[in-house]
N, CA, C and O atoms as a Tinker XYZ file with bonds, in Angstrom:
   432  protein
     1  N      0.825000   -1.197000    0.000000    73     2
     2  CA     0.000000    0.000000    0.000000    64     1     3
     3  C      0.867000    1.258000    0.000000    63     2     4     5
     4  O      0.520000    2.273000   -0.603000    81     3
     5  N      2.006000    1.163000    0.694000    73     3     6
     6  CA     2.877000    2.329000    0.774000    64     5     7
     7  C      3.468000    2.687000   -0.589000    63     6     8     9
     8  O      3.733000    3.858000   -0.861000    81     7
     9  N      3.675000    1.685000   -1.445000    73     7    10
    10  CA     4.238000    1.963000   -2.761000    64     9    11
    11  C      3.264000    2.740000   -3.636000    63    10    12    13
    12  O      3.690000    3.479000   -4.523000    81    11
    13  N      1.976000    2.587000   -3.405000    73    11    14
    14  CA     0.982000    3.317000   -4.182000    64    13    15
    15  C      0.680000    4.691000   -3.597000    63    14    16    17
    16  O      0.007000    5.494000   -4.242000    81    15
    17  N      1.156000    4.975000   -2.401000    73    15    18
    18  CA     0.882000    6.253000   -1.756000    64    17    19
    19  C      1.489000    7.415000   -2.548000    63    18    20    21
    20  O      0.867000    8.471000   -2.668000    81    19
    21  N      2.687000    7.233000   -3.083000    73    19    22
    22  CA     3.314000    8.288000   -3.891000    64    21    23
    23  C      2.530000    8.553000   -5.169000    63    22    24    25
    24  O      2.372000    9.704000   -5.576000    81    23
    25  N      2.041000    7.496000   -5.799000    73    23    26
    26  CA     1.275000    7.653000   -7.035000    64    25    27
    27  C     -0.044000    8.361000   -6.756000    63    26    28    29
    28  O     -0.431000    9.270000   -7.490000    81    27
    29  N     -0.727000    7.952000   -5.707000    73    27    30
    30  CA    -2.003000    8.577000   -5.348000    64    29    31
    31  C     -1.789000   10.039000   -4.986000    63    30    32    33
    32  O     -2.592000   10.892000   -5.362000    81    31
    33  N     -0.721000   10.336000   -4.264000    73    31    34
    34  CA    -0.414000   11.715000   -3.894000    64    33    35
    35  C     -0.129000   12.562000   -5.137000    63    34    36    37
    36  O     -0.583000   13.703000   -5.225000    81    35
    37  N      0.612000   12.019000   -6.084000    73    35    38
    38  CA     0.913000   12.758000   -7.318000    64    37    39
    39  C     -0.362000   13.050000   -8.105000    63    38    40    41
    40  O     -0.530000   14.151000   -8.628000    81    39
    41  N     -1.265000   12.062000   -8.192000    73    39    42
    42  CA    -2.533000   12.287000   -8.897000    64    41    43
    43  C     -3.392000   13.327000   -8.184000    63    42    44    45
    44  O     -4.029000   14.153000   -8.837000    81    43
    45  N     -3.417000   13.296000   -6.874000    73    43    46
    46  CA    -4.203000   14.278000   -6.124000    64    45    47
    47  C     -3.650000   15.692000   -6.295000    63    46    48    49
    48  O     -4.414000   16.648000   -6.424000    81    47
    49  N     -2.335000   15.823000   -6.294000    73    47    50
    50  CA    -1.726000   17.139000   -6.504000    64    49    51
    51  C     -2.053000   17.655000   -7.900000    63    50    52    53
    52  O     -2.404000   18.824000   -8.061000    81    51
    53  N     -1.941000   16.795000   -8.911000    73    51    54
    54  CA    -2.254000   17.207000  -10.281000    64    53    55
    55  C     -3.718000   17.587000  -10.419000    63    54    56    57
    56  O     -4.036000   18.595000  -11.050000    81    55
    57  N     -4.606000   16.804000   -9.846000    73    55    58
    58  CA    -6.037000   17.092000   -9.893000    64    57    59
    59  C     -6.342000   18.423000   -9.209000    63    58    60    61
    60  O     -7.143000   19.211000   -9.714000    81    59
    61  N     -5.711000   18.676000   -8.070000    73    59    62
    62  CA    -5.910000   19.933000   -7.349000    64    61    63
    63  C     -5.411000   21.125000   -8.166000    63    62    64    65
    64  O     -6.065000   22.166000   -8.214000    81    63
    65  N     -4.258000   20.971000   -8.803000    73    63    66
    66  CA    -3.727000   22.065000   -9.623000    64    65    67
    67  C     -4.631000   22.374000  -10.812000    63    66    68    69
    68  O     -4.816000   23.540000  -11.161000    81    67
    69  N     -5.192000   21.345000  -11.435000    73    67    70
    70  CA    -6.104000   21.583000  -12.561000    64    69    71
    71  C     -7.373000   22.268000  -12.079000    63    70    72    73
    72  O     -7.887000   23.155000  -12.761000    81    71
    73  N     -7.884000   21.878000  -10.925000    73    71    74
    74  CA    -9.069000   22.537000  -10.358000    64    73    75
    75  C     -8.757000   23.999000  -10.038000    63    74    76    77
    76  O     -9.581000   24.876000  -10.296000    81    75
    77  N     -7.577000   24.269000   -9.479000    73    75    78
    78  CA    -7.199000   25.647000   -9.164000    64    77    79
    79  C     -7.045000   26.495000  -10.431000    63    78    80    81
    80  O     -7.416000   27.668000  -10.440000    81    79
    81  N     -6.503000   25.909000  -11.487000    73    79    82
    82  CA    -6.424000   26.636000  -12.761000    64    81    83
    83  C     -7.825000   26.963000  -13.250000    63    82    84    85
    84  O     -8.071000   28.068000  -13.732000    81    83
    85  N     -8.744000   26.016000  -13.132000    73    83    86
    86  CA   -10.119000   26.255000  -13.554000    64    85    87
    87  C    -10.797000   27.341000  -12.750000    63    86    88    89
    88  O    -11.553000   28.142000  -13.300000    81    87
    89  N    -10.537000   27.379000  -11.458000    73    87    90
    90  CA   -11.186000   28.375000  -10.595000    64    89    91
    91  C    -10.586000   29.767000  -10.811000    63    90    92    93
    92  O    -11.322000   30.742000  -10.961000    81    91
    93  N     -9.253000   29.863000  -10.828000    73    91    94
    94  CA    -8.608000   31.172000  -10.849000    64    93    95
    95  C     -8.324000   31.713000  -12.250000    63    94    96    97
    96  O     -8.136000   32.919000  -12.405000    81    95
    97  N     -8.288000   30.860000  -13.267000    73    95    98
    98  CA    -8.029000   31.357000  -14.621000    64    97    99
    99  C     -9.247000   31.118000  -15.501000    63    98   100   101
   100  O    -10.062000   32.024000  -15.672000    81    99
   101  N     -9.391000   29.936000  -16.056000    73    99   102
   102  CA   -10.592000   29.622000  -16.835000    64   101   103
   103  C    -10.723000   28.111000  -16.952000    63   102   104   105
   104  O     -9.736000   27.375000  -16.932000    81   103
   105  N    -11.969000   27.672000  -17.074000    73   103   106
   106  CA   -12.210000   26.237000  -17.205000    64   105   107
   107  C    -11.783000   25.739000  -18.575000    63   106   108   109
   108  O    -11.436000   24.568000  -18.731000    81   107
   109  N    -11.806000   26.609000  -19.556000    73   107   110
   110  CA   -11.341000   26.219000  -20.888000    64   109   111
   111  C     -9.850000   25.880000  -20.856000    63   110   112   113
   112  O     -9.418000   24.895000  -21.455000    81   111
   113  N     -9.079000   26.693000  -20.163000    73   111   114
   114  CA    -7.650000   26.426000  -20.031000    64   113   115
   115  C     -7.404000   25.147000  -19.238000    63   114   116   117
   116  O     -6.512000   24.369000  -19.576000    81   115
   117  N     -8.185000   24.928000  -18.193000    73   115   118
   118  CA    -8.034000   23.713000  -17.390000    64   117   119
   119  C     -8.325000   22.471000  -18.227000    63   118   120   121
   120  O     -7.622000   21.467000  -18.109000    81   119
   121  N     -9.350000   22.531000  -19.068000    73   119   122
   122  CA    -9.662000   21.391000  -19.930000    64   121   123
   123  C     -8.596000   21.190000  -21.001000    63   122   124   125
   124  O     -8.314000   20.057000  -21.391000    81   123
   125  N     -8.002000   22.282000  -21.478000    73   123   126
   126  CA    -6.917000   22.163000  -22.449000    64   125   127
   127  C     -5.709000   21.487000  -21.819000    63   126   128   129
   128  O     -5.087000   20.623000  -22.438000    81   127
   129  N     -5.375000   21.871000  -20.603000    73   127   130
   130  CA    -4.259000   21.241000  -19.896000    64   129   131
   131  C     -4.545000   19.769000  -19.661000    63   130   132   133
   132  O     -3.668000   18.926000  -19.851000    81   131
   133  N     -5.769000   19.452000  -19.248000    73   131   134
   134  CA    -6.149000   18.057000  -19.034000    64   133   135
   135  C     -6.071000   17.270000  -20.342000    63   134   136   137
   136  O     -5.638000   16.117000  -20.348000    81   135
   137  N     -6.485000   17.884000  -21.441000    73   135   138
   138  CA    -6.411000   17.231000  -22.751000    64   137   139
   139  C     -4.962000   16.927000  -23.121000    63   138   140   141
   140  O     -4.664000   15.825000  -23.581000    81   139
   141  N     -4.058000   17.887000  -22.927000    73   139   142
   142  CA    -2.646000   17.646000  -23.223000    64   141   143
   143  C     -2.067000   16.552000  -22.321000    63   142   144   145
   144  O     -1.238000   15.755000  -22.762000    81   143
   145  N     -2.501000   16.516000  -21.074000    73   143   146
   146  CA    -2.042000   15.462000  -20.163000    64   145   147
   147  C     -2.485000   14.089000  -20.651000    63   146   148   149
   148  O     -1.709000   13.135000  -20.610000    81   147
   149  N     -3.725000   13.985000  -21.112000    73   147   150
   150  CA    -4.228000   12.701000  -21.598000    64   149   151
   151  C     -3.533000   12.283000  -22.893000    63   150   152   153
   152  O     -3.232000   11.105000  -23.084000    81   151
   153  N     -3.279000   13.241000  -23.779000    73   151   154
   154  CA    -2.548000   12.926000  -25.012000    64   153   155
   155  C     -1.143000   12.430000  -24.680000    63   154   156   157
   156  O     -0.674000   11.455000  -25.267000    81   155
   157  N     -0.475000   13.091000  -23.748000    73   155   158
   158  CA     0.870000   12.669000  -23.350000    64   157   159
   159  C      0.848000   11.296000  -22.691000    63   158   160   161
   160  O      1.771000   10.503000  -22.877000    81   159
   161  N     -0.203000   11.011000  -21.922000    73   159   162
   162  CA    -0.310000    9.702000  -21.275000    64   161   163
   163  C     -0.466000    8.591000  -22.303000    63   162   164   165
   164  O      0.151000    7.534000  -22.170000    81   163
   165  N     -1.279000    8.816000  -23.321000    73   163   166
   166  CA    -1.460000    7.801000  -24.364000    64   165   167
   167  C     -0.162000    7.590000  -25.137000    63   166   168   169
   168  O      0.192000    6.453000  -25.451000    81   167
   169  N      0.554000    8.679000  -25.448000    73   167   170
   170  CA     1.835000    8.543000  -26.140000    64   169   171
   171  C      2.847000    7.798000  -25.274000    63   170   172   173
   172  O      3.620000    6.986000  -25.782000    81   171
   173  N      2.845000    8.067000  -23.984000    73   171   174
   174  CA     3.779000    7.405000  -23.081000    64   173   175
   175  C      3.486000    5.921000  -22.979000    63   174   176   177
   176  O      4.405000    5.102000  -22.958000    81   175
   177  N      2.206000    5.569000  -22.916000    73   175   178
   178  CA     1.844000    4.151000  -22.865000    64   177   179
   179  C      2.293000    3.446000  -24.143000    63   178   180   181
   180  O      2.824000    2.336000  -24.087000    81   179
   181  N      2.081000    4.089000  -25.297000    73   179   182
   182  CA     2.507000    3.487000  -26.560000    64   181   183
   183  C      4.011000    3.303000  -26.635000    63   182   184   185
   184  O      4.491000    2.254000  -27.062000    81   183
   185  N      4.755000    4.314000  -26.224000    73   183   186
   186  CA     6.217000    4.204000  -26.244000    64   185   187
   187  C      6.702000    3.166000  -25.243000    63   186   188   189
   188  O      7.670000    2.457000  -25.516000    81   187
   189  N      6.047000    3.063000  -24.086000    73   187   190
   190  CA     6.435000    2.078000  -23.084000    64   189   191
   191  C      6.189000    0.662000  -23.588000    63   190   192   193
   192  O      7.010000   -0.229000  -23.369000    81   191
   193  N      5.064000    0.452000  -24.260000    73   191   194
   194  CA     4.786000   -0.884000  -24.792000    64   193   195
   195  C      5.791000   -1.241000  -25.881000    63   194   196   197
   196  O      6.313000   -2.356000  -25.908000    81   195
   197  N      6.062000   -0.294000  -26.776000    73   195   198
   198  CA     6.951000   -0.596000  -27.894000    64   197   199
   199  C      8.403000   -0.716000  -27.448000    63   198   200   201
   200  O      9.070000   -1.691000  -27.795000    81   199
   201  N      8.899000    0.239000  -26.700000    73   199   202
   202  CA    10.309000    0.239000  -26.334000    64   201   203
   203  C     10.581000   -0.580000  -25.082000    63   202   204   205
   204  O     11.607000   -1.255000  -24.994000    81   203
   205  N      9.673000   -0.529000  -24.112000    73   203   206
   206  CA     9.927000   -1.199000  -22.842000    64   205   207
   207  C      9.666000   -2.689000  -22.881000    63   206   208   209
   208  O     10.545000   -3.484000  -22.549000    81   207
   209  N      8.469000   -3.077000  -23.282000    73   207   210
   210  CA     8.102000   -4.490000  -23.246000    64   209   211
   211  C      8.574000   -5.241000  -24.479000    63   210   212   213
   212  O      9.068000   -6.363000  -24.364000    81   211
   213  N      8.433000   -4.648000  -25.649000    73   211   214
   214  CA     8.812000   -5.340000  -26.879000    64   213   215
   215  C     10.300000   -5.204000  -27.181000    63   214   216   217
   216  O     10.863000   -6.045000  -27.882000    81   215
   217  N     10.939000   -4.172000  -26.671000    73   215   218
   218  CA    12.363000   -3.973000  -26.906000    64   217   219
   219  C     12.689000   -3.462000  -28.296000    63   218   220   221
   220  O     13.829000   -3.576000  -28.745000    81   219
   221  N     11.710000   -2.902000  -28.979000    73   219   222
   222  CA    11.928000   -2.384000  -30.324000    64   221   223
   223  C     12.291000   -0.906000  -30.254000    63   222   224   225
   224  O     11.604000   -0.120000  -29.602000    81   223
   225  N     13.361000   -0.540000  -30.919000    73   223   226
   226  CA    13.727000    0.870000  -30.986000    64   225   227
   227  C     13.292000    1.376000  -32.352000    63   226   228   229
   228  O     13.873000    1.007000  -33.372000    81   227
   229  N     12.284000    2.209000  -32.368000    73   227   230
   230  CA    11.717000    2.717000  -33.608000    64   229   231
   231  C     11.618000    4.230000  -33.482000    63   230   232   233
   232  O     10.785000    4.743000  -32.736000    81   231
   233  N     12.462000    4.937000  -34.208000    73   231   234
   234  CA    12.453000    6.387000  -34.133000    64   233   235
   235  C     11.382000    7.002000  -35.023000    63   234   236   237
   236  O     11.148000    8.209000  -34.963000    81   235
   237  N     10.732000    6.192000  -35.844000    73   235   238
   238  CA     9.648000    6.678000  -36.685000    64   237   239
   239  C      8.447000    7.130000  -35.888000    63   238   240   241
   240  O      7.663000    7.958000  -36.351000    81   239
   241  N      8.299000    6.586000  -34.686000    73   239   242
   242  CA     7.165000    6.965000  -33.840000    64   241   243
   243  C      7.240000    8.441000  -33.468000    63   242   244   245
   244  O      6.205000    9.079000  -33.277000    81   243
   245  N      8.439000    8.992000  -33.363000    73   243   246
   246  CA     8.573000   10.411000  -33.052000    64   245   247
   247  C      8.153000   11.272000  -34.242000    63   246   248   249
   248  O      7.674000   12.391000  -34.058000    81   247
   249  N      8.328000   10.758000  -35.456000    73   247   250
   250  CA     7.838000   11.477000  -36.631000    64   249   251
   251  C      6.328000   11.587000  -36.620000    63   250   252   253
   252  O      5.768000   12.643000  -36.917000    81   251
   253  N      5.671000   10.486000  -36.274000    73   251   254
   254  CA     4.214000   10.531000  -36.181000    64   253   255
   255  C      3.762000   11.412000  -35.020000    63   254   256   257
   256  O      2.718000   12.060000  -35.104000    81   255
   257  N      4.532000   11.440000  -33.951000    73   255   258
   258  CA     4.217000   12.333000  -32.842000    64   257   259
   259  C      4.330000   13.788000  -33.287000    63   258   260   261
   260  O      3.491000   14.616000  -32.932000    81   259
   261  N      5.356000   14.096000  -34.057000    73   259   262
   262  CA     5.513000   15.463000  -34.570000    64   261   263
   263  C      4.370000   15.833000  -35.507000    63   262   264   265
   264  O      3.871000   16.958000  -35.462000    81   263
   265  N      3.951000   14.894000  -36.357000    73   263   266
   266  CA     2.816000   15.168000  -37.239000    64   265   267
   267  C      1.535000   15.366000  -36.444000    63   266   268   269
   268  O      0.705000   16.203000  -36.798000    81   267
   269  N      1.370000   14.597000  -35.367000    73   267   270
   270  CA     0.199000   14.786000  -34.507000    64   269   271
   271  C      0.216000   16.142000  -33.829000    63   270   272   273
   272  O     -0.822000   16.792000  -33.712000    81   271
   273  N      1.394000   16.577000  -33.377000    73   271   274
   274  CA     1.504000   17.910000  -32.779000    64   273   275
   275  C      1.214000   19.006000  -33.786000    63   274   276   277
   276  O      0.572000   20.003000  -33.457000    81   275
   277  N      1.688000   18.825000  -35.017000    73   275   278
   278  CA     1.400000   19.798000  -36.068000    64   277   279
   279  C     -0.096000   19.842000  -36.369000    63   278   280   281
   280  O     -0.661000   20.916000  -36.577000    81   279
   281  N     -0.733000   18.678000  -36.390000    73   279   282
   282  CA    -2.178000   18.637000  -36.653000    64   281   283
   283  C     -2.955000   19.354000  -35.559000    63   282   284   285
   284  O     -3.924000   20.058000  -35.841000    81   283
   285  N     -2.532000   19.176000  -34.304000    73   283   286
   286  CA    -3.200000   19.864000  -33.193000    64   285   287
   287  C     -3.078000   21.369000  -33.353000    63   286   288   289
   288  O     -4.051000   22.095000  -33.149000    81   287
   289  N     -1.899000   21.844000  -33.716000    73   287   290
   290  CA    -1.695000   23.287000  -33.886000    64   289   291
   291  C     -2.517000   23.816000  -35.052000    63   290   292   293
   292  O     -3.154000   24.863000  -34.939000    81   291
   293  N     -2.508000   23.103000  -36.167000    73   291   294
   294  CA    -3.240000   23.575000  -37.344000    64   293   295
   295  C     -4.742000   23.598000  -37.121000    63   294   296   297
   296  O     -5.438000   24.460000  -37.657000    81   295
   297  N     -5.244000   22.662000  -36.338000    73   295   298
   298  CA    -6.684000   22.611000  -36.094000    64   297   299
   299  C     -7.109000   23.629000  -35.045000    63   298   300   301
   300  O     -8.193000   24.203000  -35.145000    81   299
   301  N     -6.272000   23.860000  -34.042000    73   299   302
   302  CA    -6.706000   24.669000  -32.906000    64   301   303
   303  C     -6.441000   26.165000  -33.069000    63   302   304   305
   304  O     -7.067000   26.966000  -32.375000    81   303
   305  N     -5.548000   26.562000  -33.947000    73   303   306
   306  CA    -5.208000   27.976000  -34.096000    64   305   307
   307  C     -5.974000   28.558000  -35.281000    63   306   308   309
   308  O     -6.022000   27.967000  -36.360000    81   307
   309  N     -6.563000   29.712000  -35.060000    73   307   310
   310  CA    -7.297000   30.379000  -36.140000    64   309   311
   311  C     -6.317000   30.873000  -37.202000    63   310   312   313
   312  O     -5.249000   31.379000  -36.859000    81   311
   313  N     -6.658000   30.736000  -38.480000    73   311   314
   314  CA    -5.737000   31.187000  -39.530000    64   313   315
   315  C     -5.619000   32.710000  -39.567000    63   314   316   317
   316  O     -6.584000   33.427000  -39.305000    81   315
   317  N     -4.434000   33.182000  -39.893000    73   315   318
   318  CA    -4.170000   34.611000  -39.994000    64   317   319
   319  C     -4.024000   34.945000  -41.473000    63   318   320   321
   320  O     -3.117000   34.451000  -42.143000    81   319
   321  N     -4.919000   35.784000  -41.976000    73   319   322
   322  CA    -4.911000   36.123000  -43.394000    64   321   323
   323  C     -3.659000   36.832000  -43.844000    63   322   324   325
   324  O     -3.199000   36.618000  -44.965000    81   323
   325  N     -3.092000   37.678000  -42.991000    73   323   326
   326  CA    -1.888000   38.422000  -43.352000    64   325   327
   327  C     -0.687000   37.494000  -43.533000    63   326   328   329
   328  O      0.223000   37.798000  -44.304000    81   327
   329  N     -0.684000   36.378000  -42.832000    73   327   330
   330  CA     0.437000   35.450000  -42.949000    64   329   331
   331  C      0.499000   34.824000  -44.335000    63   330   332   333
   332  O      1.585000   34.516000  -44.826000    81   331
   333  N     -0.647000   34.632000  -44.969000    73   331   334
   334  CA    -0.669000   34.049000  -46.306000    64   333   335
   335  C     -0.181000   35.044000  -47.359000    63   334   336   337
   336  O      0.367000   34.636000  -48.382000    81   335
   337  N     -0.369000   36.318000  -47.127000    73   335   338
   338  CA     0.007000   37.308000  -48.137000    64   337   339
   339  C      1.457000   37.761000  -48.020000    63   338   340   341
   340  O      1.929000   38.497000  -48.886000    81   339
   341  N      2.169000   37.354000  -46.995000    73   339   342
   342  CA     3.551000   37.797000  -46.804000    64   341   343
   343  C      4.466000   37.199000  -47.866000    63   342   344   345
   344  O      5.237000   37.923000  -48.495000    81   343
   345  N      4.391000   35.885000  -48.072000    73   343   346
   346  CA     5.288000   35.222000  -49.016000    64   345   347
   347  C      4.909000   35.478000  -50.454000    63   346   348   349
   348  O      5.736000   35.931000  -51.245000    81   347
   349  N      3.684000   35.198000  -50.796000    73   347   350
   350  CA     3.151000   35.440000  -52.129000    64   349   351
   351  C      3.990000   34.886000  -53.252000    63   350   352   353
   352  O      4.196000   33.676000  -53.342000    81   351
   353  N      4.475000   35.761000  -54.108000    73   351   354
   354  CA     5.227000   35.382000  -55.299000    64   353   355
   355  C      6.558000   34.722000  -54.935000    63   354   356   357
   356  O      6.991000   33.793000  -55.617000    81   355
   357  N      7.205000   35.187000  -53.878000    73   355   358
   358  CA     8.490000   34.604000  -53.476000    64   357   359
   359  C      8.347000   33.132000  -53.103000    63   358   360   361
   360  O      9.224000   32.324000  -53.410000    81   359
   361  N      7.252000   32.786000  -52.447000    73   359   362
   362  CA     7.027000   31.388000  -52.088000    64   361   363
   363  C      6.852000   30.531000  -53.336000    63   362   364   365
   364  O      7.356000   29.410000  -53.393000    81   363
   365  N      6.152000   31.041000  -54.320000    73   363   366
   366  CA     5.955000   30.296000  -55.562000    64   365   367
   367  C      7.271000   30.125000  -56.318000    63   366   368   369
   368  O      7.519000   29.069000  -56.901000    81   367
   369  N      8.110000   31.152000  -56.312000    73   367   370
   370  CA     9.411000   31.052000  -56.974000    64   369   371
   371  C     10.274000   30.001000  -56.279000    63   370   372   373
   372  O     10.905000   29.181000  -56.945000    81   371
   373  N     10.306000   30.020000  -54.955000    73   371   374
   374  CA    11.080000   29.024000  -54.199000    64   373   375
   375  C     10.566000   27.613000  -54.466000    63   374   376   377
   376  O     11.354000   26.685000  -54.646000    81   375
   377  N      9.257000   27.456000  -54.492000    73   375   378
   378  CA     8.671000   26.147000  -54.771000    64   377   379
   379  C      9.039000   25.685000  -56.178000    63   378   380   381
   380  O      9.351000   24.512000  -56.380000    81   379
   381  N      9.006000   26.595000  -57.149000    73   379   382
   382  CA     9.405000   26.253000  -58.514000    64   381   383
   383  C     10.865000   25.847000  -58.604000    63   382   384   385
   384  O     11.204000   24.910000  -59.327000    81   383
   385  N     11.739000   26.544000  -57.873000    73   383   386
   386  CA    13.162000   26.202000  -57.865000    64   385   387
   387  C     13.371000   24.819000  -57.262000    63   386   388   389
   388  O     14.151000   24.027000  -57.790000    81   387
   389  N     12.687000   24.521000  -56.169000    73   387   390
   390  CA    12.826000   23.214000  -55.521000    64   389   391
   391  C     12.345000   22.104000  -56.452000    63   390   392   393
   392  O     13.005000   21.073000  -56.581000    81   391
   393  N     11.198000   22.309000  -57.100000    73   391   394
   394  CA    10.687000   21.305000  -58.032000    64   393   395
   395  C     11.648000   21.137000  -59.211000    63   394   396   397
   396  O     11.874000   20.018000  -59.669000    81   395
   397  N     12.214000   22.246000  -59.704000    73   395   398
   398  CA    13.194000   22.165000  -60.788000    64   397   399
   399  C     14.434000   21.385000  -60.391000    63   398   400   401
   400  O     14.950000   20.598000  -61.185000    81   399
   401  N     14.921000   21.591000  -59.176000    73   399   402
   402  CA    16.093000   20.855000  -58.689000    64   401   403
   403  C     15.789000   19.370000  -58.602000    63   402   404   405
   404  O     16.603000   18.540000  -59.006000    81   403
   405  N     14.612000   19.033000  -58.072000    73   403   406
   406  CA    14.235000   17.620000  -57.946000    64   405   407
   407  C     14.175000   16.961000  -59.320000    63   406   408   409
   408  O     14.691000   15.858000  -59.499000    81   407
   409  N     13.549000   17.627000  -60.295000    73   407   410
   410  CA    13.450000   17.044000  -61.634000    64   409   411
   411  C     14.811000   16.958000  -62.323000    63   410   412   413
   412  O     15.071000   16.000000  -63.050000    81   411
   413  N     15.683000   17.946000  -62.103000    73   411   414
   414  CA    17.005000   17.889000  -62.733000    64   413   415
   415  C     17.848000   16.763000  -62.141000    63   414   416   417
   416  O     18.643000   16.147000  -62.852000    81   415
   417  N     17.683000   16.492000  -60.858000    73   415   418
   418  CA    18.406000   15.376000  -60.241000    64   417   419
   419  C     17.857000   14.053000  -60.758000    63   418   420   421
   420  O     18.619000   13.118000  -61.001000    81   419
   421  N     16.549000   13.968000  -60.926000    73   419   422
   422  CA    15.925000   12.732000  -61.409000    64   421   423
   423  C     16.330000   12.411000  -62.847000    63   422   424   425
   424  O     16.456000   11.240000  -63.205000    81   423
   425  N     16.536000   13.437000  -63.675000    73   423   426
   426  CA    16.857000   13.204000  -65.080000    64   425   427
   427  C     18.307000   12.777000  -65.295000    63   426   428   429
   428  O     18.619000   12.193000  -66.333000    81   427
   429  N     19.182000   13.045000  -64.363000    73   427   430
   430  CA    20.594000   12.678000  -64.538000    64   429   431
   431  C     20.841000   11.288000  -64.162000    63   430   432
   432  O     21.975000   10.817000  -64.249000    81   431
C-alpha cells in the first residue's frame, strides 16, 4: 500500500492544480491542460509498450508524434490572413526552384 501512496499523492496534486487553474483562470484552459495530459499519457503508454516491453527501438514513432503535434496546432489555431500574403510570389518562386532541382536530379 505504501508503494501506491506516492502515485495517489501525485494524482491528487495534479487534480488539485487543474481545479485551481479552472477556478482562478478559466475552465477552458483547465480542460486544455487536461487534454494535453491525456494525449501525453497515451503517447507514453505506446512508447512504453513498444520500447519497454517489446524492446523495439523505432524512431519513426517520433515522426508521427511530430505530425500529430502539427495537426493539433493547425486545427486549434485560427488562420491569420496576413500570414498568407507575406510570401506570395516569393514562395511560388522558391517552390518552382525546388521542383526544378528535384526534376534535374531525377533526369541525370
